[in-house]
XYZ file of C-alpha atoms in Angstrom:
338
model
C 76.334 79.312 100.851
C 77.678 82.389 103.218
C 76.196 82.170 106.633
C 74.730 85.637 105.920
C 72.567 84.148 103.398
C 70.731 82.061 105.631
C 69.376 85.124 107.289
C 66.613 87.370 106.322
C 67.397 89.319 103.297
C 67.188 93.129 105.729
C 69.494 91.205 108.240
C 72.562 90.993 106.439
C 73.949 94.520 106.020
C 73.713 95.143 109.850
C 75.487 91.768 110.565
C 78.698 91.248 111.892
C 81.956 89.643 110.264
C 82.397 86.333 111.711
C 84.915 86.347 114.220
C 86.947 83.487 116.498
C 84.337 81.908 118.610
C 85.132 83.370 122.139
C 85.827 86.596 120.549
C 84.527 89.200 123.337
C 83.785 93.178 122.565
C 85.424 95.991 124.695
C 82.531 98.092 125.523
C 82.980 101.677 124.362
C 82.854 104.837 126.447
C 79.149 105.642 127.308
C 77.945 102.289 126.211
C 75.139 101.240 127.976
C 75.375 98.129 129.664
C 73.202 96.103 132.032
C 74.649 95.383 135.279
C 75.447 91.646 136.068
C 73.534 89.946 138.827
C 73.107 86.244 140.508
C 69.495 85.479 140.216
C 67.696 82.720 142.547
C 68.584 79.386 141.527
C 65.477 76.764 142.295
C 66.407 72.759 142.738
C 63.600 70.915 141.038
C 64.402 67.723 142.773
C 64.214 69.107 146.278
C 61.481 72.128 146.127
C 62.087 74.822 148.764
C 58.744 75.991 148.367
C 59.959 79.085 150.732
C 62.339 79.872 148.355
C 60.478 79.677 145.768
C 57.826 81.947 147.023
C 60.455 84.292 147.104
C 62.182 83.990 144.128
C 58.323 84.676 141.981
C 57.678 87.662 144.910
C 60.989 89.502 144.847
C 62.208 88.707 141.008
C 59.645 86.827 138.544
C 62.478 85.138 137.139
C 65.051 81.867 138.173
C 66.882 79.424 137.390
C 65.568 75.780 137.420
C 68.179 72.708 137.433
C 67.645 69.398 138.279
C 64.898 69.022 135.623
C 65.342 65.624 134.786
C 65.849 66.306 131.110
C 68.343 63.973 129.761
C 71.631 65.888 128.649
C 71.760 63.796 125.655
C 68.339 65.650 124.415
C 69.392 68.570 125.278
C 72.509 68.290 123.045
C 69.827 66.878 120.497
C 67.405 69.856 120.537
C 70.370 72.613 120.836
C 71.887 71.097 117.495
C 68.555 70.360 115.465
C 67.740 74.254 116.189
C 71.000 75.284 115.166
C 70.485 73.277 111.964
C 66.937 74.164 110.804
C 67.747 77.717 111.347
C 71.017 77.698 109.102
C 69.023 76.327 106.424
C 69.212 79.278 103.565
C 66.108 81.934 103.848
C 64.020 81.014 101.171
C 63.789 77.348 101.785
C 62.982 78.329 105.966
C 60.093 80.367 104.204
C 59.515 77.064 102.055
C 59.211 74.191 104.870
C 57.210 76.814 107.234
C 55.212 78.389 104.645
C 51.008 78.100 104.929
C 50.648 74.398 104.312
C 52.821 73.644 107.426
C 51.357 73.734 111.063
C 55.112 75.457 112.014
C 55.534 78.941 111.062
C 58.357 81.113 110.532
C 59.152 84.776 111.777
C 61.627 87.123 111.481
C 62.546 90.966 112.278
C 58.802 93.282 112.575
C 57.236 89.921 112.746
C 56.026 88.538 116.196
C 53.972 85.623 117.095
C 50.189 85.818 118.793
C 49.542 82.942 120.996
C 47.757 80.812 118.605
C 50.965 80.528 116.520
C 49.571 83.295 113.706
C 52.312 85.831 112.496
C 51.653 89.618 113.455
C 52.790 92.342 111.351
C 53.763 95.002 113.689
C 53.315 98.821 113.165
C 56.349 100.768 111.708
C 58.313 102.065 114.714
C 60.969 104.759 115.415
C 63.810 102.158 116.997
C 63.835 99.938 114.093
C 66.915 97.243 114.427
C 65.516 94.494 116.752
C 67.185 91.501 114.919
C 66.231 87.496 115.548
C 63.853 85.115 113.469
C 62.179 82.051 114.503
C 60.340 79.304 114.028
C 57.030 78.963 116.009
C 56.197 74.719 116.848
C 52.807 74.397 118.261
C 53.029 71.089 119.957
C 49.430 70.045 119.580
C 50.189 70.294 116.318
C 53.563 68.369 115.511
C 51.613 65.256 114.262
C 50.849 67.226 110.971
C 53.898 67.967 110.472
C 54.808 64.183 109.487
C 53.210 64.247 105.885
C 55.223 67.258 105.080
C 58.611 65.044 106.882
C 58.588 62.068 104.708
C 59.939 63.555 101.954
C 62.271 65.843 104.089
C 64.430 64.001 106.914
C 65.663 67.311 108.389
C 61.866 67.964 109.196
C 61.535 64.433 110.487
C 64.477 64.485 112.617
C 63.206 67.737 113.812
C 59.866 66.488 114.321
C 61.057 63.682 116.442
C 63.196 65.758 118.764
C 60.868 68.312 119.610
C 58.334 66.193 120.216
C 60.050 64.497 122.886
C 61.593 67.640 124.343
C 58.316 68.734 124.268
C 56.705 66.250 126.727
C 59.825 66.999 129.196
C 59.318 71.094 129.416
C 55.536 70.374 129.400
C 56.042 67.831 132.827
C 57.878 70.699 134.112
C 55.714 73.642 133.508
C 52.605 71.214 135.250
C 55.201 70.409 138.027
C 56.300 74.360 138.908
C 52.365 75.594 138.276
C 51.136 72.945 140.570
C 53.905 74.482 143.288
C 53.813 78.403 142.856
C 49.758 77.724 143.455
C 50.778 76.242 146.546
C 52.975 79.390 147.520
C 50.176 81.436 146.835
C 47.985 79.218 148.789
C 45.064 79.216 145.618
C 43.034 76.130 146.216
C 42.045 75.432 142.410
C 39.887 72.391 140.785
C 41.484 70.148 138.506
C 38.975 72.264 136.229
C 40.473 75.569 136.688
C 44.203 74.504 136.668
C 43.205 72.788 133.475
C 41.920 76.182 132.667
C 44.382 78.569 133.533
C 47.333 76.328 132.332
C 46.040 74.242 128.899
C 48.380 72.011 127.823
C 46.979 71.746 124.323
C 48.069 75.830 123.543
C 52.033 74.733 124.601
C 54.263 75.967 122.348
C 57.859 76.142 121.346
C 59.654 79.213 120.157
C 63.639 78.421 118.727
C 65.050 81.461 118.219
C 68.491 83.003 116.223
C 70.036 86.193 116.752
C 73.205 87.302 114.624
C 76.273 88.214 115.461
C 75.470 91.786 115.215
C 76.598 93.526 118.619
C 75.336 97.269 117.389
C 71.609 96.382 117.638
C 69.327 94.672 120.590
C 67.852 91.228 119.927
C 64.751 91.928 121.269
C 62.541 94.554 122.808
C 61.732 95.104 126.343
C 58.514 92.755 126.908
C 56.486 90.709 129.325
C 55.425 87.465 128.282
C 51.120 86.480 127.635
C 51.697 83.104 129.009
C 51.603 81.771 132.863
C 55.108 80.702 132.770
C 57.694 80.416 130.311
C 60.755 78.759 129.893
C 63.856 79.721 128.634
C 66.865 77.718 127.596
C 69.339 80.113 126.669
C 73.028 79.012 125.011
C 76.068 80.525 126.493
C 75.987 83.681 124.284
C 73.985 85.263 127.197
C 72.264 88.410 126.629
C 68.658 88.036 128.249
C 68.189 90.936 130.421
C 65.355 91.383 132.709
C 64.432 94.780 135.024
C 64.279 94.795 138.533
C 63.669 97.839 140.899
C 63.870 100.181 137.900
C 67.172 98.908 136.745
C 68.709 96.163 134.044
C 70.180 93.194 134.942
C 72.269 90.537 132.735
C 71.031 87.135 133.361
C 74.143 85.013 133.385
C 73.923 81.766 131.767
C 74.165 78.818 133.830
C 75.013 75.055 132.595
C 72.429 72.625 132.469
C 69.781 74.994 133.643
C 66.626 76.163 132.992
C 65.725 80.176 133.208
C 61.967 80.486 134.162
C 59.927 84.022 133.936
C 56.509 84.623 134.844
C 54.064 85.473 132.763
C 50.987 88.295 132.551
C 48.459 85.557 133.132
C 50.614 84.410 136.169
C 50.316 87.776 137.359
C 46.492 88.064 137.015
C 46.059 84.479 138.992
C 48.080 86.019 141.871
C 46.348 89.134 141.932
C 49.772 91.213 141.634
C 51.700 89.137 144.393
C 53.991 87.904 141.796
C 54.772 90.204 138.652
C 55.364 89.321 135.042
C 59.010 89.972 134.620
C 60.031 92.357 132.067
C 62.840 91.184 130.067
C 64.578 91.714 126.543
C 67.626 90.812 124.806
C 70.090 93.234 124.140
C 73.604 94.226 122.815
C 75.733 91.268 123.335
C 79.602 91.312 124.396
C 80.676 88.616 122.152
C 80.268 88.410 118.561
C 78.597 85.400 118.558
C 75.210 84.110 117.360
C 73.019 83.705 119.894
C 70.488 80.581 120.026
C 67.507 80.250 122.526
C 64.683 77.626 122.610
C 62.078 78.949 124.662
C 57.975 76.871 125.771
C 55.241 78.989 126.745
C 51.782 77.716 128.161
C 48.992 79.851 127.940
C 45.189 79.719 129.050
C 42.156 78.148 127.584
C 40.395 81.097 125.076
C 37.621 80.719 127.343
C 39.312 80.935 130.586
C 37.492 83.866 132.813
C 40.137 85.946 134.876
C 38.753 87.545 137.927
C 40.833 89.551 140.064
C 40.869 92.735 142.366
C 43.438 94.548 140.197
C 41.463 93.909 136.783
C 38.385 94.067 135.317
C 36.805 90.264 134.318
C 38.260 88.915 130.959
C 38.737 86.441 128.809
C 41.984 84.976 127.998
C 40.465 85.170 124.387
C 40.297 89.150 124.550
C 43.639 89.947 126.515
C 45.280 88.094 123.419
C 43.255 89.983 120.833
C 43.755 93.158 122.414
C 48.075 92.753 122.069
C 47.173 91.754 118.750
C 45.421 94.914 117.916
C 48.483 97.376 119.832
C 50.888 95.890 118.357
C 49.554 95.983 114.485
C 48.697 99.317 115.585
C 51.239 100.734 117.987
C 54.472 98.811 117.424
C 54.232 97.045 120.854
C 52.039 95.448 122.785
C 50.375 97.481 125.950
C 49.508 94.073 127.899
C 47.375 94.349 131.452
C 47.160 98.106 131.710
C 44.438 97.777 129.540
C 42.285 95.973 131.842
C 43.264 97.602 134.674
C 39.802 98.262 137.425
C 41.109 101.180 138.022
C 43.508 102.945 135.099
C-alpha cells in the first residue's frame, strides 16, 4: 500500500511526492509567511507564578517542560499515533466507525466537544487538509471489547490511557495555578465545574506533506486549556497584536493555549489565543496529539463581558455556525454588549 492511500480519498491529488526527510521548501516571492518568534517558556517543576501571569496576559499561549511525563511514553504515544493513522482509509473508517466510542474525522469534518462529528457548511477556501481520530478518555474502557480481536487497538488503548492520566495531572496542576494568578477563590465545586475531568479528550492529528494548502483554519479553542504536543514538523501559528507568529517547536515540551471558557472565567484578563496551522517549510507530514478539558454541560458562566450561559449552549451554538456558516463564531455571540 502507497502512503497516499492511507489518506482520505479527496486528499491525495493535492498531496505532495515524498521527499528526503529534512527536505526544506524555498519560499517563493510573495509567499506569505508567519514571522518566527520565542514564546514564554513555563518550568512546571518550579512555577513562577509571575511569569506565568504574564505569559496567559500578554500571549495565551507557552511552552510547558518539566512535566514529569516519562520520555519513554512519549516515544510510545508519538509512534502508536503515527501507526493508527497510517493504517489504509477504509479500515480507519472501520475500527472508528459507530460501534466504537473513538471516532474518526477528516477534511470538512470537525469535532463538537462531546466527541460527535460536524459536517461543516461548504466554504469558499476549501483545502484545509488533516484527519483525526477523536479518544474520549472517559470512554477508553469500551474500547477493550472491540481490542481483543485487534492488538493495534489494544496497544493503542493501553498507551493512551496512560498518557491520558499524565496530561490530565497537568491540566488540574496549571488550572489550579492560573486561578491563583487571577486571584479567583473557587470551591472544589466550581473548579470541578469549570474544569470536568470526565469531558477530557484526546485529539491525534495527521497532516500531509502537502506545502500548497494550510492544515488548519484560524480558530480559538471551546475548552479552558488545551494542550498541544506538536512533532518537529512545526507549523502551529498563533496571532498576536494583529500579526502571525510561527511557534517553534521545542524538545520535550509541552505548547499550552488558552481556551474560550478560560477567557470567560477571567472575565477577558487572559484571551483565548487564536491559532491555526498553516503552509509548512518542509515537506514533511506533520503529527500532533493534542487534550482538551472542557466544562460540565451544566456549568453557569457569569461574567461582566457576557451574558449568563451554559456551557451546554456556547457548544450548541458553534455547532449550529459551523453546519451553517463554515466556521464557528465562538463568544461574540454572547457578548452583553455586541
Amino acid at each position: 500500500m502507497s502512503n497516499s492511500e492511507s489518506y482520505p480519498p479527496e486528499f491525495r491529488p493535492l498531496m505532495s511526492e515524498p521527499t528526503e526527510p529534512e527536505t526544506s521548501i524555498e519560499p517563493r516571492p510573495g509567499l506569505d509567511r508567519s514571522k518566527d518568534i520565542d514564546i514564554p517558556v513555563i518550568d512546571m517543576e518550579h512555577l513562577d507564578m509571575e511569569k506565568l501571569r504574564e505569559a496567559c496576559k500578554d500571549w495565551g499561549i507557552f511552552h510547558l517542560e518539566n512535566t514529569g511525563i516519562p520520555l519513554t511514553l512519549m516515544s510510545q504515544v508519538k509512534e502508536m499515533t503515527e501507526s493508527v493513522l497510517s493504517l489504509p482509509f477504509e479500515e480507519k473508517r472501520t475500527l472508528f466507525g459507530v460501534n466504537s466510542p473513538l471516532s474518526y474525522y477528516w477534511g470538512t469534518h470537525t469535532v463538537s466537544p462531546s466527541g460527535k462529528a460536524v459536517t461543516r457548511a461548504p466554504q469558499e477556501s476549501s483545502g484545509h487538509l488533516f484527519e483525526g481520530i477523536n479518544i474520549p478518555l472517559a470512554s477508553l474502557s469500551r474500547l477493550l471489547a472491540l481490542s481483543c480481536s485487534d492488538p493495534k487497538l489494544e496497544s493503542f488503548r493501553v498507551v493512551m490511557e496512560e498518557y491520558g492520566k499524565h496530561v490530565t495531572r497537568i491540566i488540574v496542576t496549571l488550572f489550579e495555578a492560573i486561578t491563583k494568578t487571577l486571584s479567583l477563590e473557587l470551591s472544589g465545586d466550581q473548579k470541578m465545574s469549570y474544569l470536568s475531568e470526565s469531558t477530557g479528550v484526546i485529539r491525534v492529528q495527521r497532516y500531509p506533506q502537502c506545502t500548497e494548502s494550510p492544515g488548519l483554519e484560524a480558530h480559538t479553542d471551546s475548552s479552558v486549556i488545551s494542550i498541544i504536543n506538536q512533532d518537529d514538523v512545526g507549523g502551529l501559528e498563533f496571532m498576536k497584536d494583529g500579526e502571525w507568529f510561527n511557534v517553534k517547536p521545542l524538545a520535550n515540551s509541552f505548547v499550552i493555549g488558552l481556551g474560550d471558557m478560560m477567557q470567560v472565567i477571567s472575565d477577558e484578563e487572559y484571551k483565548s489565543v487564536l491559532h491555526k496551522v498553516g503552509k509548512r517549510m518542509k515537506k514533511k507530514e506533520r503529527y500532533s496529539i493534542v487534550y482538551f478539558v472542557f466544562p460540565e454541560k451544566d456549568c453557569m458562566f457569569n461574567s461582566t463581558r457576557y451574558k449568563p450561559f451554559k456551557f451546554s449552549e456556547f457548544e450548541a451554538q458553534v455547532k449550529l455556525d459551523v453546519e451553517t456558516h463554515g466556521s464557528k463564531i465562538g463568544l461574540s455571540r454572547f457578548l452583553s454588549n455586541p
